[in-house]
């Protein structure tokens, strides 16, 4: 999980977010690790949002006008 969000596919980012959420739910996760995971999760969320915005623009541009 050391890839930058930009280098990952949307699906892999979602899978990593799920793994992060699971780790954050674990009461055994040390606070320092939880903070690091939280920061990584925020970066992944931003990347997912950018990906979806780009995809929406692409779809809008490709759709024929009716």
PDB file of N, CA and C in Angstrom:
ATOM      1  N   UNK A   1       0.809  -1.191   0.000  1.00  0.00           N
ATOM      2  CA  UNK A   1       0.000   0.000   0.000  1.00  0.00           C
ATOM      3  C   UNK A   1       0.854   1.258   0.000  1.00  0.00           C
ATOM      4  N   UNK A   2       1.946   1.227  -0.729  1.00  0.00           N
ATOM      5  CA  UNK A   2       2.825   2.375  -0.766  1.00  0.00           C
ATOM      6  C   UNK A   2       2.700   3.167  -2.052  1.00  0.00           C
ATOM      7  N   UNK A   3       1.835   2.732  -2.970  1.00  0.00           N
ATOM      8  CA  UNK A   3       1.637   3.475  -4.200  1.00  0.00           C
ATOM      9  C   UNK A   3       0.958   4.808  -3.892  1.00  0.00           C
ATOM     10  N   UNK A   4       1.255   5.809  -4.709  1.00  0.00           N
ATOM     11  CA  UNK A   4       0.533   7.066  -4.559  1.00  0.00           C
ATOM     12  C   UNK A   4      -0.865   6.860  -5.099  1.00  0.00           C
ATOM     13  N   UNK A   5      -1.859   7.606  -4.590  1.00  0.00           N
ATOM     14  CA  UNK A   5      -3.225   7.419  -5.086  1.00  0.00           C
ATOM     15  C   UNK A   5      -3.328   7.591  -6.596  1.00  0.00           C
ATOM     16  N   UNK A   6      -2.526   8.502  -7.178  1.00  0.00           N
ATOM     17  CA  UNK A   6      -2.598   8.744  -8.607  1.00  0.00           C
ATOM     18  C   UNK A   6      -2.169   7.530  -9.428  1.00  0.00           C
ATOM     19  N   UNK A   7      -1.340   6.666  -8.869  1.00  0.00           N
ATOM     20  CA  UNK A   7      -0.819   5.508  -9.591  1.00  0.00           C
ATOM     21  C   UNK A   7      -1.735   4.293  -9.482  1.00  0.00           C
ATOM     22  N   UNK A   8      -2.820   4.398  -8.751  1.00  0.00           N
ATOM     23  CA  UNK A   8      -3.707   3.267  -8.527  1.00  0.00           C
ATOM     24  C   UNK A   8      -4.976   3.390  -9.367  1.00  0.00           C
ATOM     25  N   UNK A   9      -5.628   2.246  -9.570  1.00  0.00           N
ATOM     26  CA  UNK A   9      -6.936   2.268 -10.216  1.00  0.00           C
ATOM     27  C   UNK A   9      -7.984   2.650  -9.180  1.00  0.00           C
ATOM     28  N   UNK A  10      -9.140   3.046  -9.669  1.00  0.00           N
ATOM     29  CA  UNK A  10     -10.243   3.393  -8.773  1.00  0.00           C
ATOM     30  C   UNK A  10     -10.584   2.210  -7.865  1.00  0.00           C
ATOM     31  N   UNK A  11     -10.636   1.033  -8.448  1.00  0.00           N
ATOM     32  CA  UNK A  11     -10.995  -0.160  -7.682  1.00  0.00           C
ATOM     33  C   UNK A  11      -9.983  -0.461  -6.589  1.00  0.00           C
ATOM     34  N   UNK A  12      -8.700  -0.282  -6.901  1.00  0.00           N
ATOM     35  CA  UNK A  12      -7.686  -0.551  -5.882  1.00  0.00           C
ATOM     36  C   UNK A  12      -7.725   0.493  -4.767  1.00  0.00           C
ATOM     37  N   UNK A  13      -8.067   1.740  -5.124  1.00  0.00           N
ATOM     38  CA  UNK A  13      -8.198   2.776  -4.088  1.00  0.00           C
ATOM     39  C   UNK A  13      -9.361   2.458  -3.151  1.00  0.00           C
ATOM     40  N   UNK A  14     -10.473   2.003  -3.703  1.00  0.00           N
ATOM     41  CA  UNK A  14     -11.631   1.638  -2.879  1.00  0.00           C
ATOM     42  C   UNK A  14     -11.277   0.453  -1.979  1.00  0.00           C
ATOM     43  N   UNK A  15     -10.574  -0.527  -2.526  1.00  0.00           N
ATOM     44  CA  UNK A  15     -10.164  -1.681  -1.718  1.00  0.00           C
ATOM     45  C   UNK A  15      -9.249  -1.240  -0.579  1.00  0.00           C
ATOM     46  N   UNK A  16      -8.330  -0.334  -0.869  1.00  0.00           N
ATOM     47  CA  UNK A  16      -7.436   0.152   0.184  1.00  0.00           C
ATOM     48  C   UNK A  16      -8.215   0.939   1.233  1.00  0.00           C
ATOM     49  N   UNK A  17      -9.185   1.738   0.812  1.00  0.00           N
ATOM     50  CA  UNK A  17     -10.013   2.475   1.772  1.00  0.00           C
ATOM     51  C   UNK A  17     -10.769   1.528   2.703  1.00  0.00           C
ATOM     52  N   UNK A  18     -11.273   0.431   2.147  1.00  0.00           N
ATOM     53  CA  UNK A  18     -11.970  -0.561   2.975  1.00  0.00           C
ATOM     54  C   UNK A  18     -11.013  -1.172   3.995  1.00  0.00           C
ATOM     55  N   UNK A  19      -9.787  -1.466   3.556  1.00  0.00           N
ATOM     56  CA  UNK A  19      -8.791  -2.029   4.472  1.00  0.00           C
ATOM     57  C   UNK A  19      -8.429  -1.031   5.565  1.00  0.00           C
ATOM     58  N   UNK A  20      -8.314   0.235   5.194  1.00  0.00           N
ATOM     59  CA  UNK A  20      -8.009   1.276   6.175  1.00  0.00           C
ATOM     60  C   UNK A  20      -9.135   1.386   7.190  1.00  0.00           C
ATOM     61  N   UNK A  21     -10.373   1.387   6.711  1.00  0.00           N
ATOM     62  CA  UNK A  21     -11.518   1.483   7.622  1.00  0.00           C
ATOM     63  C   UNK A  21     -11.523   0.325   8.617  1.00  0.00           C
ATOM     64  N   UNK A  22     -11.196  -0.861   8.119  1.00  0.00           N
ATOM     65  CA  UNK A  22     -11.156  -2.036   8.995  1.00  0.00           C
ATOM     66  C   UNK A  22     -10.078  -1.867  10.068  1.00  0.00           C
ATOM     67  N   UNK A  23      -8.902  -1.360   9.668  1.00  0.00           N
ATOM     68  CA  UNK A  23      -7.822  -1.149  10.630  1.00  0.00           C
ATOM     69  C   UNK A  23      -8.195  -0.068  11.649  1.00  0.00           C
ATOM     70  N   UNK A  24      -8.870   0.970  11.186  1.00  0.00           N
ATOM     71  CA  UNK A  24      -9.262   2.043  12.105  1.00  0.00           C
ATOM     72  C   UNK A  24     -10.315   1.574  13.107  1.00  0.00           C
ATOM     73  N   UNK A  25     -11.121   0.597  12.716  1.00  0.00           N
ATOM     74  CA  UNK A  25     -12.125   0.031  13.627  1.00  0.00           C
ATOM     75  C   UNK A  25     -11.506  -0.875  14.683  1.00  0.00           C
ATOM     76  N   UNK A  26     -10.288  -1.329  14.443  1.00  0.00           N
ATOM     77  CA  UNK A  26      -9.617  -2.236  15.369  1.00  0.00           C
ATOM     78  C   UNK A  26      -9.090  -1.455  16.575  1.00  0.00           C
ATOM     79  N   UNK A  27      -9.569  -1.754  17.767  1.00  0.00           N
ATOM     80  CA  UNK A  27      -9.102  -1.023  18.948  1.00  0.00           C
ATOM     81  C   UNK A  27      -7.627  -1.259  19.267  1.00  0.00           C
ATOM     82  N   UNK A  28      -7.024  -2.256  18.659  1.00  0.00           N
ATOM     83  CA  UNK A  28      -5.611  -2.542  18.889  1.00  0.00           C
ATOM     84  C   UNK A  28      -4.681  -1.676  18.027  1.00  0.00           C
ATOM     85  N   UNK A  29      -5.238  -0.931  17.083  1.00  0.00           N
ATOM     86  CA  UNK A  29      -4.418  -0.078  16.225  1.00  0.00           C
ATOM     87  C   UNK A  29      -3.864   1.082  17.050  1.00  0.00           C
ATOM     88  N   UNK A  30      -2.539   1.230  17.094  1.00  0.00           N
ATOM     89  CA  UNK A  30      -1.936   2.333  17.854  1.00  0.00           C
ATOM     90  C   UNK A  30      -2.358   3.690  17.279  1.00  0.00           C
ATOM     91  N   UNK A  31      -2.426   4.697  18.133  1.00  0.00           N
ATOM     92  CA  UNK A  31      -2.907   6.017  17.729  1.00  0.00           C
ATOM     93  C   UNK A  31      -2.047   6.607  16.603  1.00  0.00           C
ATOM     94  N   UNK A  32      -0.741   6.406  16.665  1.00  0.00           N
ATOM     95  CA  UNK A  32       0.135   6.944  15.621  1.00  0.00           C
ATOM     96  C   UNK A  32      -0.209   6.327  14.263  1.00  0.00           C
ATOM     97  N   UNK A  33      -0.452   5.027  14.271  1.00  0.00           N
ATOM     98  CA  UNK A  33      -0.840   4.325  13.054  1.00  0.00           C
ATOM     99  C   UNK A  33      -2.217   4.793  12.583  1.00  0.00           C
ATOM    100  N   UNK A  34      -3.129   5.004  13.509  1.00  0.00           N
ATOM    101  CA  UNK A  34      -4.473   5.470  13.156  1.00  0.00           C
ATOM    102  C   UNK A  34      -4.414   6.843  12.482  1.00  0.00           C
ATOM    103  N   UNK A  35      -3.557   7.713  12.976  1.00  0.00           N
ATOM    104  CA  UNK A  35      -3.410   9.042  12.371  1.00  0.00           C
ATOM    105  C   UNK A  35      -2.856   8.916  10.957  1.00  0.00           C
ATOM    106  N   UNK A  36      -1.847   8.065  10.788  1.00  0.00           N
ATOM    107  CA  UNK A  36      -1.261   7.842   9.464  1.00  0.00           C
ATOM    108  C   UNK A  36      -2.297   7.255   8.502  1.00  0.00           C
ATOM    109  N   UNK A  37      -3.058   6.285   8.991  1.00  0.00           N
ATOM    110  CA  UNK A  37      -4.106   5.673   8.173  1.00  0.00           C
ATOM    111  C   UNK A  37      -5.174   6.689   7.785  1.00  0.00           C
ATOM    112  N   UNK A  38      -5.541   7.533   8.726  1.00  0.00           N
ATOM    113  CA  UNK A  38      -6.547   8.562   8.464  1.00  0.00           C
ATOM    114  C   UNK A  38      -6.059   9.496   7.356  1.00  0.00           C
ATOM    115  N   UNK A  39      -4.805   9.926   7.426  1.00  0.00           N
ATOM    116  CA  UNK A  39      -4.244  10.813   6.404  1.00  0.00           C
ATOM    117  C   UNK A  39      -4.220  10.124   5.040  1.00  0.00           C
ATOM    118  N   UNK A  40      -3.839   8.866   5.020  1.00  0.00           N
ATOM    119  CA  UNK A  40      -3.819   8.106   3.770  1.00  0.00           C
ATOM    120  C   UNK A  40      -5.231   7.982   3.209  1.00  0.00           C
ATOM    121  N   UNK A  41      -6.188   7.719   4.090  1.00  0.00           N
ATOM    122  CA  UNK A  41      -7.576   7.604   3.658  1.00  0.00           C
ATOM    123  C   UNK A  41      -8.086   8.897   3.043  1.00  0.00           C
ATOM    124  N   UNK A  42      -7.741  10.024   3.643  1.00  0.00           N
ATOM    125  CA  UNK A  42      -8.161  11.310   3.087  1.00  0.00           C
ATOM    126  C   UNK A  42      -7.567  11.536   1.704  1.00  0.00           C
ATOM    127  N   UNK A  43      -6.307  11.176   1.529  1.00  0.00           N
ATOM    128  CA  UNK A  43      -5.662  11.312   0.215  1.00  0.00           C
ATOM    129  C   UNK A  43      -6.359  10.415  -0.819  1.00  0.00           C
ATOM    130  N   UNK A  44      -6.701   9.208  -0.412  1.00  0.00           N
ATOM    131  CA  UNK A  44      -7.396   8.291  -1.317  1.00  0.00           C
ATOM    132  C   UNK A  44      -8.784   8.816  -1.682  1.00  0.00           C
ATOM    133  N   UNK A  45      -9.482   9.367  -0.718  1.00  0.00           N
ATOM    134  CA  UNK A  45     -10.819   9.914  -0.984  1.00  0.00           C
ATOM    135  C   UNK A  45     -10.735  11.062  -1.986  1.00  0.00           C
ATOM    136  N   UNK A  46      -9.754  11.947  -1.800  1.00  0.00           N
ATOM    137  CA  UNK A  46      -9.579  13.054  -2.754  1.00  0.00           C
ATOM    138  C   UNK A  46      -9.295  12.508  -4.158  1.00  0.00           C
ATOM    139  N   UNK A  47      -8.457  11.501  -4.245  1.00  0.00           N
ATOM    140  CA  UNK A  47      -8.133  10.916  -5.547  1.00  0.00           C
ATOM    141  C   UNK A  47      -9.347  10.254  -6.183  1.00  0.00           C
ATOM    142  N   UNK A  48     -10.157   9.582  -5.378  1.00  0.00           N
ATOM    143  CA  UNK A  48     -11.378   8.955  -5.900  1.00  0.00           C
ATOM    144  C   UNK A  48     -12.346  10.020  -6.419  1.00  0.00           C
ATOM    145  N   UNK A  49     -12.492  11.108  -5.673  1.00  0.00           N
ATOM    146  CA  UNK A  49     -13.382  12.186  -6.098  1.00  0.00           C
ATOM    147  C   UNK A  49     -12.908  12.799  -7.411  1.00  0.00           C
ATOM    148  N   UNK A  50     -11.602  13.015  -7.548  1.00  0.00           N
ATOM    149  CA  UNK A  50     -11.049  13.560  -8.788  1.00  0.00           C
ATOM    150  C   UNK A  50     -11.282  12.596  -9.946  1.00  0.00           C
ATOM    151  N   UNK A  51     -11.082  11.312  -9.701  1.00  0.00           N
ATOM    152  CA  UNK A  51     -11.302  10.306 -10.737  1.00  0.00           C
ATOM    153  C   UNK A  51     -12.755  10.345 -11.212  1.00  0.00           C
ATOM    154  N   UNK A  52     -13.686  10.396 -10.264  1.00  0.00           N
ATOM    155  CA  UNK A  52     -15.103  10.390 -10.629  1.00  0.00           C
ATOM    156  C   UNK A  52     -15.501  11.666 -11.361  1.00  0.00           C
ATOM    157  N   UNK A  53     -14.943  12.799 -10.970  1.00  0.00           N
ATOM    158  CA  UNK A  53     -15.238  14.057 -11.673  1.00  0.00           C
ATOM    159  C   UNK A  53     -14.737  13.986 -13.118  1.00  0.00           C
ATOM    160  N   UNK A  54     -13.537  13.452 -13.292  1.00  0.00           N
ATOM    161  CA  UNK A  54     -12.978  13.309 -14.634  1.00  0.00           C
ATOM    162  C   UNK A  54     -13.819  12.352 -15.464  1.00  0.00           C
ATOM    163  N   UNK A  55     -14.232  11.257 -14.871  1.00  0.00           N
ATOM    164  CA  UNK A  55     -15.065  10.282 -15.581  1.00  0.00           C
ATOM    165  C   UNK A  55     -16.396  10.915 -15.978  1.00  0.00           C
ATOM    166  N   UNK A  56     -16.984  11.691 -15.089  1.00  0.00           N
ATOM    167  CA  UNK A  56     -18.255  12.346 -15.394  1.00  0.00           C
ATOM    168  C   UNK A  56     -18.100  13.312 -16.568  1.00  0.00           C
ATOM    169  N   UNK A  57     -17.016  14.084 -16.569  1.00  0.00           N
ATOM    170  CA  UNK A  57     -16.769  15.009 -17.684  1.00  0.00           C
ATOM    171  C   UNK A  57     -16.583  14.257 -18.992  1.00  0.00           C
ATOM    172  N   UNK A  58     -15.875  13.158 -18.934  1.00  0.00           N
ATOM    173  CA  UNK A  58     -15.632  12.355 -20.128  1.00  0.00           C
ATOM    174  C   UNK A  58     -16.940  11.800 -20.669  1.00  0.00           C
ATOM    175  N   UNK A  59     -17.765  11.289 -19.799  1.00  0.00           N
ATOM    176  CA  UNK A  59     -19.055  10.726 -20.222  1.00  0.00           C
ATOM    177  C   UNK A  59     -19.951  11.813 -20.793  1.00  0.00           C
ATOM    178  N   UNK A  60     -19.958  12.974 -20.154  1.00  0.00           N
ATOM    179  CA  UNK A  60     -20.771  14.088 -20.627  1.00  0.00           C
ATOM    180  C   UNK A  60     -20.322  14.532 -22.018  1.00  0.00           C
ATOM    181  N   UNK A  61     -19.023  14.572 -22.255  1.00  0.00           N
ATOM    182  CA  UNK A  61     -18.497  14.987 -23.556  1.00  0.00           C
ATOM    183  C   UNK A  61     -18.788  13.956 -24.637  1.00  0.00           C
ATOM    184  N   UNK A  62     -18.858  12.690 -24.291  1.00  0.00           N
ATOM    185  CA  UNK A  62     -19.045  11.616 -25.266  1.00  0.00           C
ATOM    186  C   UNK A  62     -20.518  11.453 -25.634  1.00  0.00           C
ATOM    187  N   UNK A  63     -21.430  11.768 -24.737  1.00  0.00           N
ATOM    188  CA  UNK A  63     -22.845  11.562 -24.990  1.00  0.00           C
ATOM    189  C   UNK A  63     -23.316  12.471 -26.146  1.00  0.00           C
ATOM    190  N   UNK A  64     -24.047  11.893 -27.082  1.00  0.00           N
ATOM    191  CA  UNK A  64     -24.577  12.722 -28.172  1.00  0.00           C
ATOM    192  C   UNK A  64     -25.697  13.621 -27.666  1.00  0.00           C
ATOM    193  N   UNK A  65     -25.778  14.797 -28.233  1.00  0.00           N
ATOM    194  CA  UNK A  65     -26.862  15.705 -27.854  1.00  0.00           C
ATOM    195  C   UNK A  65     -28.165  15.217 -28.465  1.00  0.00           C
ATOM    196  N   UNK A  66     -29.227  15.317 -27.708  1.00  0.00           N
ATOM    197  CA  UNK A  66     -30.534  14.849 -28.205  1.00  0.00           C
ATOM    198  C   UNK A  66     -31.359  16.020 -28.653  1.00  0.00           C
TER     199      UNK A  66
END
